[in-house]
């Protein structure tokens, strides 16, 4: 199901993250070498076949490791975040058929390392950008214009580094995972200026490296101890009484034993020891829907392997396992649906492109 197409040993240090531009069909990668590389597909004039090339290198914008990159949904902007505490926003355009990138904004606010950056386009607003970091906070930024960004909220609920953030259900909910071994779900008020903790998902016993929505309001998370958890809601989250949040207090007192029965999400499936070392990355291939009961997802691990999982109801199947997919930790796996491809990156800076058939 996976076949290596191309391998790029271009980064001079660990490659951490990958981001696909769905509008422009280009890929961004970032690294501890303080660079962002842009890949595009073009025709090889000798073989008459399409192949990937590194078309641009963005450098000298961050002073330390670049930990994460993400494209805005309209494909016009690329955000990057770094251990230097800065979030940069790049404007992307084509000039004379060539990629052109201009750093148009630098966002400051985090006290130290910024670990993750995620765009969303809100139907009530403009582009929203979420960032999280070692300072245990999550920042929500609104794009006022191309060069101006306003901080709408700073979320302070985790007691450890916030490792990952993902948007869910447009921009109504934000999920986060942390060194504190929890996943949190945050709910947005209608005016977008208030974000309150909706639920805390406790079930992991180590750092949670990644958390993603996987359809039907379900959440998938993975951790340092090789565990994957599928969480399902016990109630329809779309019908929760928002006015209780707007009045200034949380609907759920999460530290109270008597409210455990009122938790919204519960553990539905726990997958243990499918990998031999920490699982750093999750990627949803087929989400759950009303008409699809099979969840298909990818994992990238510190055991150098990539796995493809299938979950139907509570039955788990490893559809494929690719040992030694990389010579070192697999830090990120990404599904390019339009291309029927997967990309991955690892600790030694290698980027791989894979042909993928379901």
XYZ file of N, CA and C in Angstrom, residues 303-306 322-327:
30
model
N 10.021 4.401 16.671
C 10.616 3.114 16.295
C 10.943 3.066 14.804
N 10.880 4.236 14.142
C 11.244 4.413 12.724
C 10.199 3.885 11.753
N 9.040 3.487 12.260
C 8.041 2.859 11.395
C 6.832 3.753 11.167
N 6.095 3.414 10.109
C 4.800 4.013 9.800
C 3.778 2.886 9.773
N 5.131 -0.510 8.118
C 6.338 -0.293 7.331
C 7.497 -0.044 8.277
N 8.208 -1.136 8.583
C 9.380 -1.040 9.448
C 10.486 -0.276 8.718
N 11.264 0.457 9.487
C 12.389 1.215 8.916
C 11.956 2.113 7.754
N 10.781 2.718 7.918
C 10.328 3.690 6.917
C 11.318 4.840 6.814
N 11.950 5.142 7.943
C 13.026 6.133 8.018
C 14.146 5.550 8.866
N 15.348 6.077 8.739
C 16.461 5.577 9.558
C 16.432 6.088 10.993
